[in-house]
GROMACS .gro file of C-alpha atoms in nm:
model
  269
    1UNK     CA    1   9.428   9.679   8.645
    2UNK     CA    2   9.759   9.747   8.647
    3UNK     CA    3   9.828  10.111   8.527
    4UNK     CA    4   9.948  10.018   8.147
    5UNK     CA    5  10.240  10.132   8.018
    6UNK     CA    6  10.401  10.210   8.332
    7UNK     CA    7  10.464   9.824   8.441
    8UNK     CA    8  10.815   9.733   8.366
    9UNK     CA    9  10.820   9.402   8.313
   10UNK     CA   10  10.783   9.100   8.031
   11UNK     CA   11  10.500   9.030   7.863
   12UNK     CA   12  10.350   8.735   8.115
   13UNK     CA   13  10.096   8.908   8.319
   14UNK     CA   14   9.816   8.871   8.133
   15UNK     CA   15   9.534   8.801   8.395
   16UNK     CA   16   9.490   9.074   8.588
   17UNK     CA   17   9.137   9.134   8.693
   18UNK     CA   18   8.889   9.254   8.959
   19UNK     CA   19   8.665   9.025   9.081
   20UNK     CA   20   8.373   9.178   9.279
   21UNK     CA   21   8.331   8.882   9.546
   22UNK     CA   22   7.985   9.048   9.642
   23UNK     CA   23   7.815   9.144   9.358
   24UNK     CA   24   7.464   9.211   9.562
   25UNK     CA   25   7.366   9.622   9.548
   26UNK     CA   26   7.401   9.729   9.896
   27UNK     CA   27   7.546  10.085  10.078
   28UNK     CA   28   7.924   9.933  10.038
   29UNK     CA   29   8.008   9.670   9.830
   30UNK     CA   30   8.325   9.439   9.905
   31UNK     CA   31   8.518   9.342   9.579
   32UNK     CA   32   8.832   9.164   9.542
   33UNK     CA   33   9.077   9.300   9.316
   34UNK     CA   34   9.379   9.025   9.236
   35UNK     CA   35   9.665   9.004   8.974
   36UNK     CA   36   9.561   8.660   8.849
   37UNK     CA   37   9.306   8.395   8.812
   38UNK     CA   38   9.350   8.041   8.990
   39UNK     CA   39   9.118   7.700   8.970
   40UNK     CA   40   9.148   7.722   9.358
   41UNK     CA   41   9.110   8.048   9.533
   42UNK     CA   42   9.427   8.008   9.757
   43UNK     CA   43   9.632   7.822   9.549
   44UNK     CA   44   9.858   7.935   9.259
   45UNK     CA   45   9.983   7.791   8.968
   46UNK     CA   46  10.374   7.708   8.942
   47UNK     CA   47  10.343   7.820   8.531
   48UNK     CA   48  10.612   8.139   8.480
   49UNK     CA   49  10.321   8.297   8.243
   50UNK     CA   50  10.112   8.318   8.586
   51UNK     CA   51  10.279   8.570   8.674
   52UNK     CA   52  10.408   8.915   8.702
   53UNK     CA   53  10.831   8.905   8.591
   54UNK     CA   54  11.060   9.231   8.572
   55UNK     CA   55  11.420   9.184   8.481
   56UNK     CA   56  11.520   9.566   8.354
   57UNK     CA   57  11.466   9.850   8.638
   58UNK     CA   58  11.313  10.179   8.521
   59UNK     CA   59  11.188  10.531   8.676
   60UNK     CA   60  10.946  10.442   8.936
   61UNK     CA   61  10.607  10.631   8.958
   62UNK     CA   62  10.718  10.716   9.316
   63UNK     CA   63  11.037  11.011   9.270
   64UNK     CA   64  11.199  10.862   9.644
   65UNK     CA   65  11.206  10.494   9.497
   66UNK     CA   66  11.443  10.588   9.209
   67UNK     CA   67  11.503  10.313   8.936
   68UNK     CA   68  11.434  10.025   9.046
   69UNK     CA   69  11.177   9.683   8.976
   70UNK     CA   70  10.810   9.782   9.038
   71UNK     CA   71  10.452   9.728   9.018
   72UNK     CA   72  10.176   9.999   9.052
   73UNK     CA   73   9.812   9.935   9.016
   74UNK     CA   74   9.527  10.193   8.926
   75UNK     CA   75   9.206  10.065   9.073
   76UNK     CA   76   9.081  10.344   8.877
   77UNK     CA   77   8.858  10.542   9.140
   78UNK     CA   78   8.973  10.541   9.539
   79UNK     CA   79   8.842  10.258   9.724
   80UNK     CA   80   8.917  10.178  10.103
   81UNK     CA   81   9.158   9.865  10.150
   82UNK     CA   82   9.186   9.588  10.394
   83UNK     CA   83   9.337   9.292  10.397
   84UNK     CA   84   9.594   9.215  10.123
   85UNK     CA   85   9.732   8.848  10.032
   86UNK     CA   86  10.075   8.801   9.812
   87UNK     CA   87  10.190   8.489   9.656
   88UNK     CA   88  10.580   8.513   9.597
   89UNK     CA   89  10.706   8.372   9.229
   90UNK     CA   90  10.619   8.059   9.213
   91UNK     CA   91  10.764   7.897   8.907
   92UNK     CA   92  11.035   7.661   8.913
   93UNK     CA   93  11.270   7.810   8.679
   94UNK     CA   94  11.159   8.153   8.913
   95UNK     CA   95  11.145   8.112   9.272
   96UNK     CA   96  11.488   8.271   9.261
   97UNK     CA   97  11.298   8.624   9.107
   98UNK     CA   98  10.985   8.640   9.401
   99UNK     CA   99  11.097   8.893   9.605
  100UNK     CA  100  11.216   8.894   9.980
  101UNK     CA  101  11.200   9.197  10.093
  102UNK     CA  102  10.971   9.495   9.959
  103UNK     CA  103  10.824   9.861   9.977
  104UNK     CA  104  10.444   9.940   9.932
  105UNK     CA  105  10.315  10.285   9.866
  106UNK     CA  106   9.973  10.420   9.811
  107UNK     CA  107   9.836  10.696   9.630
  108UNK     CA  108   9.510  10.896   9.531
  109UNK     CA  109   9.594  11.118   9.254
  110UNK     CA  110   9.955  10.847   9.156
  111UNK     CA  111  10.185  11.171   9.211
  112UNK     CA  112  10.227  11.199   9.584
  113UNK     CA  113  10.280  10.893   9.739
  114UNK     CA  114  10.261  10.803  10.137
  115UNK     CA  115  10.512  10.442  10.236
  116UNK     CA  116  10.268  10.196  10.407
  117UNK     CA  117  10.611  10.011  10.538
  118UNK     CA  118  10.875   9.782  10.436
  119UNK     CA  119  10.786   9.394  10.400
  120UNK     CA  120  10.961   9.065  10.408
  121UNK     CA  121  10.795   8.752  10.214
  122UNK     CA  122  10.878   8.425  10.217
  123UNK     CA  123  11.016   8.191   9.934
  124UNK     CA  124  10.760   8.013   9.753
  125UNK     CA  125  10.807   7.683   9.758
  126UNK     CA  126  10.747   7.592   9.379
  127UNK     CA  127  10.409   7.367   9.463
  128UNK     CA  128  10.126   7.430   9.310
  129UNK     CA  129   9.932   7.372   9.657
  130UNK     CA  130  10.117   7.738   9.752
  131UNK     CA  131   9.869   7.959   9.859
  132UNK     CA  132  10.040   8.265   9.964
  133UNK     CA  133  10.031   8.508  10.316
  134UNK     CA  134   9.851   8.758  10.468
  135UNK     CA  135  10.081   8.995  10.408
  136UNK     CA  136   9.964   9.315  10.541
  137UNK     CA  137   9.584   9.495  10.618
  138UNK     CA  138   9.544   9.855  10.499
  139UNK     CA  139   9.288   9.871  10.781
  140UNK     CA  140   9.081  10.080  10.537
  141UNK     CA  141   9.299  10.333  10.429
  142UNK     CA  142   9.192  10.510  10.091
  143UNK     CA  143   9.370  10.501   9.820
  144UNK     CA  144   9.344  10.457   9.382
  145UNK     CA  145   9.709  10.336   9.354
  146UNK     CA  146   9.925  10.094   9.528
  147UNK     CA  147  10.271  10.048   9.455
  148UNK     CA  148  10.486   9.754   9.502
  149UNK     CA  149  10.866   9.820   9.513
  150UNK     CA  150  11.112   9.517   9.533
  151UNK     CA  151  11.403   9.609   9.699
  152UNK     CA  152  11.567   9.268   9.781
  153UNK     CA  153  11.509   8.921   9.627
  154UNK     CA  154  11.593   8.586   9.638
  155UNK     CA  155  11.925   8.528   9.414
  156UNK     CA  156  11.771   8.569   9.087
  157UNK     CA  157  11.852   8.816   8.791
  158UNK     CA  158  11.519   8.922   8.782
  159UNK     CA  159  11.233   9.012   9.112
  160UNK     CA  160  10.905   8.873   9.032
  161UNK     CA  161  10.540   8.836   9.229
  162UNK     CA  162  10.263   8.553   9.124
  163UNK     CA  163   9.966   8.706   9.256
  164UNK     CA  164   9.822   8.981   9.460
  165UNK     CA  165   9.462   9.065   9.624
  166UNK     CA  166   9.368   9.323   9.790
  167UNK     CA  167   9.025   9.333   9.951
  168UNK     CA  168   8.908   9.650   9.875
  169UNK     CA  169   8.584   9.792   9.987
  170UNK     CA  170   8.361  10.104   9.808
  171UNK     CA  171   8.056  10.275   9.890
  172UNK     CA  172   7.728  10.293   9.588
  173UNK     CA  173   7.421  10.387   9.612
  174UNK     CA  174   7.162  10.192   9.626
  175UNK     CA  175   6.930  10.246   9.406
  176UNK     CA  176   6.594  10.128   9.500
  177UNK     CA  177   6.566  10.349   9.811
  178UNK     CA  178   6.429  10.708   9.768
  179UNK     CA  179   6.662  10.959   9.782
  180UNK     CA  180   6.821  11.071  10.153
  181UNK     CA  181   6.804  11.471  10.225
  182UNK     CA  182   7.098  11.625  10.258
  183UNK     CA  183   7.253  11.641  10.632
  184UNK     CA  184   7.183  11.941  10.694
  185UNK     CA  185   7.155  12.067  11.092
  186UNK     CA  186   7.198  11.725  11.189
  187UNK     CA  187   7.553  11.636  11.254
  188UNK     CA  188   7.776  11.336  11.427
  189UNK     CA  189   8.056  11.150  11.414
  190UNK     CA  190   8.163  10.763  11.582
  191UNK     CA  191   8.472  10.747  11.800
  192UNK     CA  192   8.689  10.553  11.747
  193UNK     CA  193   8.660  10.407  11.360
  194UNK     CA  194   8.731  10.163  11.362
  195UNK     CA  195   8.563  10.055  11.672
  196UNK     CA  196   8.617   9.804  11.890
  197UNK     CA  197   8.419   9.629  12.207
  198UNK     CA  198   8.252   9.987  12.185
  199UNK     CA  199   8.273  10.301  12.068
  200UNK     CA  200   8.050  10.673  12.125
  201UNK     CA  201   7.837  10.796  11.897
  202UNK     CA  202   7.864  11.214  11.930
  203UNK     CA  203   7.573  11.460  11.820
  204UNK     CA  204   7.752  11.750  11.777
  205UNK     CA  205   7.451  11.980  11.588
  206UNK     CA  206   7.131  11.866  11.619
  207UNK     CA  207   6.813  11.994  11.425
  208UNK     CA  208   6.564  12.012  11.703
  209UNK     CA  209   6.445  11.833  12.074
  210UNK     CA  210   6.272  11.558  11.906
  211UNK     CA  211   6.342  11.240  11.956
  212UNK     CA  212   6.651  11.076  11.658
  213UNK     CA  213   6.633  10.701  11.546
  214UNK     CA  214   6.925  10.491  11.436
  215UNK     CA  215   6.967  10.196  11.277
  216UNK     CA  216   7.307  10.028  11.202
  217UNK     CA  217   7.310   9.782  10.879
  218UNK     CA  218   7.567   9.544  10.758
  219UNK     CA  219   7.674   9.555  10.388
  220UNK     CA  220   7.389   9.348  10.264
  221UNK     CA  221   7.154   9.578  10.415
  222UNK     CA  222   7.063   9.327  10.713
  223UNK     CA  223   6.907   9.542  10.963
  224UNK     CA  224   7.160   9.483  11.319
  225UNK     CA  225   7.024   9.732  11.584
  226UNK     CA  226   6.787  10.047  11.599
  227UNK     CA  227   6.645  10.232  11.843
  228UNK     CA  228   6.546  10.594  11.937
  229UNK     CA  229   6.783  10.843  12.115
  230UNK     CA  230   6.601  11.136  12.329
  231UNK     CA  231   6.836  11.473  12.290
  232UNK     CA  232   6.887  11.632  12.633
  233UNK     CA  233   7.124  11.888  12.555
  234UNK     CA  234   7.282  12.035  12.233
  235UNK     CA  235   7.640  11.778  12.283
  236UNK     CA  236   7.581  11.393  12.388
  237UNK     CA  237   7.738  11.102  12.397
  238UNK     CA  238   7.611  10.739  12.329
  239UNK     CA  239   7.761  10.429  12.334
  240UNK     CA  240   7.748  10.163  12.062
  241UNK     CA  241   7.756   9.788  12.229
  242UNK     CA  242   7.992   9.683  11.885
  243UNK     CA  243   8.223   9.410  12.065
  244UNK     CA  244   7.980   9.138  11.852
  245UNK     CA  245   7.989   9.252  11.530
  246UNK     CA  246   8.167   9.084  11.285
  247UNK     CA  247   8.444   9.241  11.099
  248UNK     CA  248   8.395   9.438  10.831
  249UNK     CA  249   8.177   9.784  10.708
  250UNK     CA  250   7.828   9.915  10.813
  251UNK     CA  251   7.627  10.183  10.805
  252UNK     CA  252   7.469  10.398  11.090
  253UNK     CA  253   7.194  10.627  10.981
  254UNK     CA  254   7.040  10.876  11.200
  255UNK     CA  255   6.716  11.038  11.162
  256UNK     CA  256   6.587  11.383  11.328
  257UNK     CA  257   6.230  11.510  11.204
  258UNK     CA  258   6.311  11.523  10.721
  259UNK     CA  259   6.718  11.528  10.858
  260UNK     CA  260   6.934  11.197  10.758
  261UNK     CA  261   7.297  11.140  10.840
  262UNK     CA  262   7.445  10.811  10.712
  263UNK     CA  263   7.817  10.724  10.915
  264UNK     CA  264   8.028  10.421  10.792
  265UNK     CA  265   8.138  10.233  11.066
  266UNK     CA  266   8.465   9.961  11.014
  267UNK     CA  267   8.489   9.710  11.230
  268UNK     CA  268   8.857   9.541  11.284
  269UNK     CA  269   8.951   9.210  11.403
   0.00000   0.00000   0.00000
């Protein structure tokens, strides 16, 4: 949602929604946060009331930005952020109000801000077939708040955007599975993570010398790979072959006796 009472804009932002692109209850649920709803997935209308518009600068939630034109998104809880798709102001009477340069900050508490960077956004064509651009991939950074500040526009008197879409991932509980006991004495990490062509599963602490079982599942719970690891020392490293995995989030589950450890693994393009 857009943080109520803090977005400084004329009352044109009437279609703020959060869309779930997968509705199956799984280990990790991908959702899409979008600032408006369109008839075609990636096309945007030319109506000014399907957009966000700010004509009066106000004090920014990030004090470092001062008085400015900004829009603040509050997801109500912390998510992992991935691809951000942006549609600039696409209304024929307001195309010059579209943002040219903008800054993005993120926060987990709305008080302490981390700058993601400054970006340039092409002018919209004021066309109903306008599909926006992939502006930035957060790569799994965690945040509850995303703050967009307009730095320059295309010569208009206001600052506007038509739509923002951000791919999110949230951890949810699998209700139809038995409770998994705490990790206890079993400790492991995946490095690097996000993974590339391969990664290392590092076993830092084991509960015993008995073999471990492991399983990798995708976001739908489908088993991708499983096997048995036979420990031979107190600390070991095993290669995970991840080259053929599609981009997305995965869960690696380790079990040794009654102890279980679940590790989140992200594969980037």
